[in-house]
PDB file of C-alpha atoms in Angstrom:
ATOM      1  CA  MET S   1      89.168-163.116  47.022  1.00 92.00           C
ATOM      2  CA  LEU S   2      93.147-163.864  46.973  1.00 95.00           C
ATOM      3  CA  ASN S   3      94.428-166.072  50.266  1.00 96.00           C
ATOM      4  CA  ILE S   4      97.897-167.373  50.250  1.00 96.00           C
ATOM      5  CA  ILE S   5      99.902-168.796  52.784  1.00 95.00           C
ATOM      6  CA  PHE S   6     103.785-168.201  52.700  1.00 91.00           C
ATOM      7  CA  ILE S   7     105.595-171.493  54.488  1.00 91.00           C
ATOM      8  CA  GLY S   8     109.252-170.519  54.651  1.00 89.00           C
ATOM      9  CA  ALA S   9     112.123-170.422  57.309  1.00 89.00           C
ATOM     10  CA  PRO S  10     112.570-167.287  59.057  1.00 84.00           C
ATOM     11  CA  GLY S  11     114.733-165.106  57.114  1.00 87.00           C
ATOM     12  CA  VAL S  12     113.766-166.488  53.517  1.00 92.00           C
ATOM     13  CA  GLY S  13     112.093-163.488  52.343  1.00 90.00           C
ATOM     14  CA  LYS S  14     108.468-164.035  53.274  1.00 87.00           C
ATOM     15  CA  GLY S  15     108.107-160.415  54.673  1.00 83.00           C
ATOM     16  CA  THR S  16     109.618-158.830  51.743  1.00 90.00           C
ATOM     17  CA  GLN S  17     107.728-160.890  49.273  1.00 93.00           C
ATOM     18  CA  SER S  18     104.711-160.439  51.194  1.00 89.00           C
ATOM     19  CA  ALA S  19     105.201-156.458  51.027  1.00 89.00           C
ATOM     20  CA  LEU S  20     105.385-156.851  47.177  1.00 94.00           C
ATOM     21  CA  ILE S  21     102.392-158.786  46.949  1.00 95.00           C
ATOM     22  CA  GLU S  22     100.317-156.891  49.255  1.00 94.00           C
ATOM     23  CA  LYS S  23     101.006-153.549  47.188  1.00 94.00           C
ATOM     24  CA  ASP S  24     100.210-155.311  43.710  1.00 95.00           C
ATOM     25  CA  TYR S  25      97.211-157.257  44.953  1.00 96.00           C
ATOM     26  CA  SER S  26      95.638-154.996  47.605  1.00 95.00           C
ATOM     27  CA  ILE S  27      95.146-157.853  49.956  1.00 96.00           C
ATOM     28  CA  ALA S  28      96.221-157.675  53.883  1.00 94.00           C
ATOM     29  CA  HIS S  29      99.502-159.098  54.805  1.00 92.00           C
ATOM     30  CA  ILE S  30      99.601-160.574  58.272  1.00 92.00           C
ATOM     31  CA  ALA S  31     102.874-161.633  59.899  1.00 87.00           C
ATOM     32  CA  THR S  32     102.056-163.432  63.160  1.00 83.00           C
ATOM     33  CA  GLY S  33     105.986-162.619  64.336  1.00 78.00           C
ATOM     34  CA  ASP S  34     105.136-158.961  63.807  1.00 81.00           C
ATOM     35  CA  MET S  35     101.832-159.097  65.636  1.00 83.00           C
ATOM     36  CA  LEU S  36     103.616-160.981  68.346  1.00 85.00           C
ATOM     37  CA  ARG S  37     106.255-158.732  68.311  1.00 84.00           C
ATOM     38  CA  GLU S  38     103.799-155.563  68.616  1.00 79.00           C
ATOM     39  CA  ASN S  39     102.138-157.219  71.525  1.00 81.00           C
ATOM     40  CA  ILE S  40     105.700-157.737  73.236  1.00 89.00           C
ATOM     41  CA  SER S  41     106.773-154.043  72.659  1.00 92.00           C
ATOM     42  CA  ASN S  42     103.242-152.987  73.987  1.00 90.00           C
ATOM     43  CA  GLY S  43     104.070-155.015  77.058  1.00 92.00           C
ATOM     44  CA  THR S  44     100.708-157.066  76.940  1.00 84.00           C
ATOM     45  CA  GLU S  45     100.236-160.248  78.791  1.00 85.00           C
ATOM     46  CA  LEU S  46      99.975-162.150  75.288  1.00 80.00           C
ATOM     47  CA  GLY S  47     103.390-160.296  74.154  1.00 86.00           C
ATOM     48  CA  LYS S  48     105.159-161.240  77.883  1.00 91.00           C
ATOM     49  CA  THR S  49     104.122-164.976  77.234  1.00 90.00           C
ATOM     50  CA  ALA S  50     105.480-164.871  73.739  1.00 88.00           C
ATOM     51  CA  LYS S  51     108.488-163.381  74.738  1.00 90.00           C
ATOM     52  CA  SER S  52     109.393-166.099  76.850  1.00 91.00           C
ATOM     53  CA  TYR S  53     109.009-168.796  74.065  1.00 88.00           C
ATOM     54  CA  MET S  54     110.673-166.512  71.257  1.00 84.00           C
ATOM     55  CA  ASP S  55     113.818-165.347  73.527  1.00 88.00           C
ATOM     56  CA  LYS S  56     114.525-169.214  73.065  1.00 89.00           C
ATOM     57  CA  GLY S  57     113.993-169.555  69.512  1.00 84.00           C
ATOM     58  CA  GLU S  58     110.432-171.781  70.151  1.00 86.00           C
ATOM     59  CA  LEU S  59     107.153-171.473  68.771  1.00 78.00           C
ATOM     60  CA  VAL S  60     104.678-169.549  70.429  1.00 84.00           C
ATOM     61  CA  PRO S  61     101.830-171.707  71.837  1.00 86.00           C
ATOM     62  CA  ASP S  62      98.982-172.321  69.324  1.00 85.00           C
ATOM     63  CA  SER S  63      96.322-170.903  71.148  1.00 85.00           C
ATOM     64  CA  LEU S  64      97.673-167.541  71.695  1.00 85.00           C
ATOM     65  CA  VAL S  65      98.304-167.179  68.041  1.00 86.00           C
ATOM     66  CA  ILE S  66      95.103-168.588  66.726  1.00 86.00           C
ATOM     67  CA  ASP S  67      93.348-166.119  68.921  1.00 78.00           C
ATOM     68  CA  MET S  68      95.412-163.517  67.583  1.00 80.00           C
ATOM     69  CA  LEU S  69      94.901-164.411  63.869  1.00 87.00           C
ATOM     70  CA  LYS S  70      90.993-165.186  64.331  1.00 84.00           C
ATOM     71  CA  ALA S  71      90.447-161.617  65.072  1.00 78.00           C
ATOM     72  CA  ARG S  72      92.706-160.233  62.382  1.00 84.00           C
ATOM     73  CA  ILE S  73      91.287-161.896  59.436  1.00 91.00           C
ATOM     74  CA  THR S  74      87.818-160.544  60.074  1.00 89.00           C
ATOM     75  CA  LYS S  75      88.744-157.424  59.648  1.00 87.00           C
ATOM     76  CA  ASP S  76      88.026-154.698  56.754  1.00 94.00           C
ATOM     77  CA  ASP S  77      91.418-154.864  55.057  1.00 92.00           C
ATOM     78  CA  CYS S  78      91.197-158.435  54.667  1.00 94.00           C
ATOM     79  CA  LYS S  79      87.934-158.124  52.428  1.00 92.00           C
ATOM     80  CA  ASN S  80      89.972-158.521  49.371  1.00 94.00           C
ATOM     81  CA  GLY S  81      92.152-161.548  50.766  1.00 96.00           C
ATOM     82  CA  PHE S  82      95.131-161.660  53.094  1.00 96.00           C
ATOM     83  CA  MET S  83      98.365-163.441  53.389  1.00 95.00           C
ATOM     84  CA  LEU S  84      99.406-165.268  56.112  1.00 94.00           C
ATOM     85  CA  ASP S  85     103.229-164.974  56.629  1.00 88.00           C
ATOM     86  CA  GLY S  86     104.617-167.308  59.549  1.00 78.00           C
ATOM     87  CA  PHE S  87     101.162-169.205  60.106  1.00 88.00           C
ATOM     88  CA  PRO S  88     100.352-171.977  59.999  1.00 91.00           C
ATOM     89  CA  ARG S  89     103.570-173.315  61.214  1.00 81.00           C
ATOM     90  CA  THR S  90     102.073-176.761  62.541  1.00 84.00           C
ATOM     91  CA  MET S  91      99.827-179.585  61.610  1.00 89.00           C
ATOM     92  CA  GLU S  92      97.727-178.260  64.563  1.00 88.00           C
ATOM     93  CA  GLN S  93      97.814-174.679  63.348  1.00 90.00           C
ATOM     94  CA  ALA S  94      96.600-175.601  59.866  1.00 94.00           C
ATOM     95  CA  LYS S  95      93.991-177.804  61.002  1.00 95.00           C
ATOM     96  CA  GLU S  96      92.461-174.897  63.251  1.00 94.00           C
ATOM     97  CA  LEU S  97      93.153-172.514  60.272  1.00 95.00           C
ATOM     98  CA  SER S  98      90.813-174.839  58.038  1.00 95.00           C
ATOM     99  CA  SER S  99      88.326-174.921  60.905  1.00 94.00           C
ATOM    100  CA  ILE S 100      88.087-170.858  60.759  1.00 93.00           C
ATOM    101  CA  LEU S 101      88.397-170.319  57.337  1.00 95.00           C
ATOM    102  CA  ASP S 102      85.172-172.962  56.931  1.00 94.00           C
ATOM    103  CA  SER S 103      83.484-170.855  59.306  1.00 92.00           C
ATOM    104  CA  LEU S 104      83.632-167.949  57.408  1.00 91.00           C
ATOM    105  CA  ASN S 105      83.697-169.427  54.166  1.00 93.00           C
ATOM    106  CA  TYR S 106      87.077-168.555  52.916  1.00 93.00           C
ATOM    107  CA  LYS S 107      89.415-170.886  51.155  1.00 95.00           C
ATOM    108  CA  ILE S 108      93.228-170.707  50.583  1.00 96.00           C
ATOM    109  CA  SER S 109      94.097-169.958  46.859  1.00 96.00           C
ATOM    110  CA  ALA S 110      97.977-170.757  47.283  1.00 97.00           C
ATOM    111  CA  VAL S 111     100.353-172.129  49.459  1.00 96.00           C
ATOM    112  CA  ILE S 112     104.015-170.442  48.530  1.00 95.00           C
ATOM    113  CA  ASP S 113     106.637-172.545  49.629  1.00 93.00           C
ATOM    114  CA  ILE S 114     109.989-169.909  49.626  1.00 94.00           C
ATOM    115  CA  PHE S 115     113.099-171.814  50.520  1.00 94.00           C
ATOM    116  CA  ALA S 116     116.971-170.748  50.666  1.00 94.00           C
ATOM    117  CA  SER S 117     119.992-172.384  51.869  1.00 93.00           C
ATOM    118  CA  GLU S 118     120.841-172.751  55.675  1.00 92.00           C
ATOM    119  CA  GLU S 119     123.843-170.485  55.089  1.00 93.00           C
ATOM    120  CA  ILE S 120     122.224-167.674  53.305  1.00 92.00           C
ATOM    121  CA  ILE S 121     119.147-167.743  55.892  1.00 92.00           C
ATOM    122  CA  ILE S 122     121.809-167.255  58.519  1.00 92.00           C
ATOM    123  CA  ASP S 123     123.630-164.476  56.635  1.00 91.00           C
ATOM    124  CA  ARG S 124     120.435-162.672  56.159  1.00 89.00           C
ATOM    125  CA  LEU S 125     119.012-162.856  59.826  1.00 90.00           C
ATOM    126  CA  LEU S 126     122.475-161.870  61.412  1.00 90.00           C
ATOM    127  CA  LYS S 127     122.591-158.737  59.337  1.00 88.00           C
ATOM    128  CA  ARG S 128     118.795-158.082  60.026  1.00 83.00           C
ATOM    129  CA  GLY S 129     120.189-157.621  63.649  1.00 75.00           C
ATOM    130  CA  ARG S 130     117.300-158.409  66.094  1.00 78.00           C
ATOM    131  CA  ALA S 131     117.867-159.165  69.471  1.00 75.00           C
ATOM    132  CA  ASP S 132     116.448-162.954  69.142  1.00 71.00           C
ATOM    133  CA  ASP S 133     118.763-163.400  66.042  1.00 76.00           C
ATOM    134  CA  ASN S 134     121.871-164.828  66.923  1.00 87.00           C
ATOM    135  CA  GLU S 135     123.690-167.845  65.298  1.00 90.00           C
ATOM    136  CA  GLU S 136     122.540-170.313  67.882  1.00 89.00           C
ATOM    137  CA  THR S 137     118.775-169.258  68.276  1.00 89.00           C
ATOM    138  CA  ILE S 138     118.686-169.093  64.310  1.00 90.00           C
ATOM    139  CA  LYS S 139     119.957-172.790  63.967  1.00 91.00           C
ATOM    140  CA  ASN S 140     117.396-173.792  66.753  1.00 90.00           C
ATOM    141  CA  ARG S 141     114.751-172.065  65.174  1.00 87.00           C
ATOM    142  CA  LEU S 142     115.461-173.665  61.510  1.00 91.00           C
ATOM    143  CA  LYS S 143     115.418-177.200  63.042  1.00 90.00           C
ATOM    144  CA  VAL S 144     112.344-176.358  64.748  1.00 86.00           C
ATOM    145  CA  PHE S 145     110.873-175.239  61.255  1.00 86.00           C
ATOM    146  CA  GLU S 146     111.980-178.430  59.424  1.00 85.00           C
ATOM    147  CA  SER S 147     110.489-180.578  62.115  1.00 86.00           C
ATOM    148  CA  GLN S 148     107.118-179.044  62.404  1.00 83.00           C
ATOM    149  CA  SER S 149     106.346-176.709  59.658  1.00 79.00           C
ATOM    150  CA  LYS S 150     107.437-178.996  56.500  1.00 79.00           C
ATOM    151  CA  PRO S 151     104.544-181.134  57.055  1.00 90.00           C
ATOM    152  CA  VAL S 152     102.015-178.311  56.740  1.00 93.00           C
ATOM    153  CA  LEU S 153     102.940-178.541  53.066  1.00 91.00           C
ATOM    154  CA  ASP S 154     101.652-182.077  52.463  1.00 91.00           C
ATOM    155  CA  TYR S 155      98.502-181.006  54.587  1.00 95.00           C
ATOM    156  CA  TYR S 156      97.850-178.261  51.673  1.00 96.00           C
ATOM    157  CA  ASN S 157      98.906-180.930  48.749  1.00 92.00           C
ATOM    158  CA  GLY S 158      95.351-181.093  46.873  1.00 92.00           C
ATOM    159  CA  LYS S 159      93.759-178.449  48.997  1.00 94.00           C
ATOM    160  CA  ALA S 160      95.665-175.347  47.151  1.00 95.00           C
ATOM    161  CA  LYS S 161      98.011-174.567  44.508  1.00 96.00           C
ATOM    162  CA  ILE S 162     101.456-175.263  45.913  1.00 96.00           C
ATOM    163  CA  ILE S 163     103.702-172.554  44.648  1.00 96.00           C
ATOM    164  CA  LYS S 164     107.550-173.498  45.121  1.00 96.00           C
ATOM    165  CA  ILE S 165     109.929-170.729  44.891  1.00 97.00           C
ATOM    166  CA  GLU S 166     113.556-170.239  45.479  1.00 96.00           C
ATOM    167  CA  SER S 167     114.501-167.074  47.502  1.00 96.00           C
ATOM    168  CA  VAL S 168     117.947-166.303  45.540  1.00 93.00           C
ATOM    169  CA  GLY S 169     118.375-163.300  43.497  1.00 94.00           C
ATOM    170  CA  THR S 170     117.190-159.813  44.264  1.00 95.00           C
ATOM    171  CA  PRO S 171     114.129-159.429  45.728  1.00 95.00           C
ATOM    172  CA  GLU S 172     112.197-158.094  42.719  1.00 96.00           C
ATOM    173  CA  GLU S 173     113.735-161.252  40.934  1.00 97.00           C
ATOM    174  CA  VAL S 174     112.010-163.766  43.480  1.00 97.00           C
ATOM    175  CA  TYR S 175     109.185-161.394  43.303  1.00 97.00           C
ATOM    176  CA  ALA S 176     108.644-161.833  39.290  1.00 98.00           C
ATOM    177  CA  ARG S 177     108.766-165.730  39.624  1.00 97.00           C
ATOM    178  CA  ILE S 178     106.066-165.495  42.671  1.00 97.00           C
ATOM    179  CA  LYS S 179     103.765-162.903  40.544  1.00 97.00           C
ATOM    180  CA  LYS S 180     103.948-164.899  37.235  1.00 97.00           C
ATOM    181  CA  GLU S 181     102.533-167.845  39.526  1.00 97.00           C
ATOM    182  CA  LEU S 182      99.775-165.756  41.346  1.00 97.00           C
ATOM    183  CA  ASP S 183      98.800-164.504  37.635  1.00 96.00           C
ATOM    184  CA  SER S 184      98.008-167.835  36.514  1.00 95.00           C
ATOM    185  CA  LEU S 185      95.914-168.837  39.254  1.00 93.00           C
TER     186      LEU S 185
END
């Protein structure tokens, strides 16, 4: 079972790389941002609550994301493993995830720390054209990521292999670097 966590700022390429890994390794790609946006578009109560936070570039409260994630990782498509894209983003989420995984007897195989410069990220996100992607919101999201998510890497140090990948070059070039690391696990 290959269980991966992607840690990286919005727009750094987690989704693109996760899709390539999902195809090659036959593991489920779980993007909490996509799950939240699906709830928003379906008009669920979770979606309405999440939207009020996302519109301001803030993180959705842990309890909402954790409940959604717990149900997701027990589905059949996660039997070979999963990739978490956008979770955990905080120490509290990392600790809660550890609790959930321990109760299921799952372990994290690797944490991929994927990164790029702020200029590259802003350019990518503005080209993506989502309603919640304007320069002011992007800069706020990057600040939130830096202050809350980076410490999560320290949490996993010694608990899983940390793979540092710079998201520069074509998606295929970035993926080749990731694949080399995953194949060495």
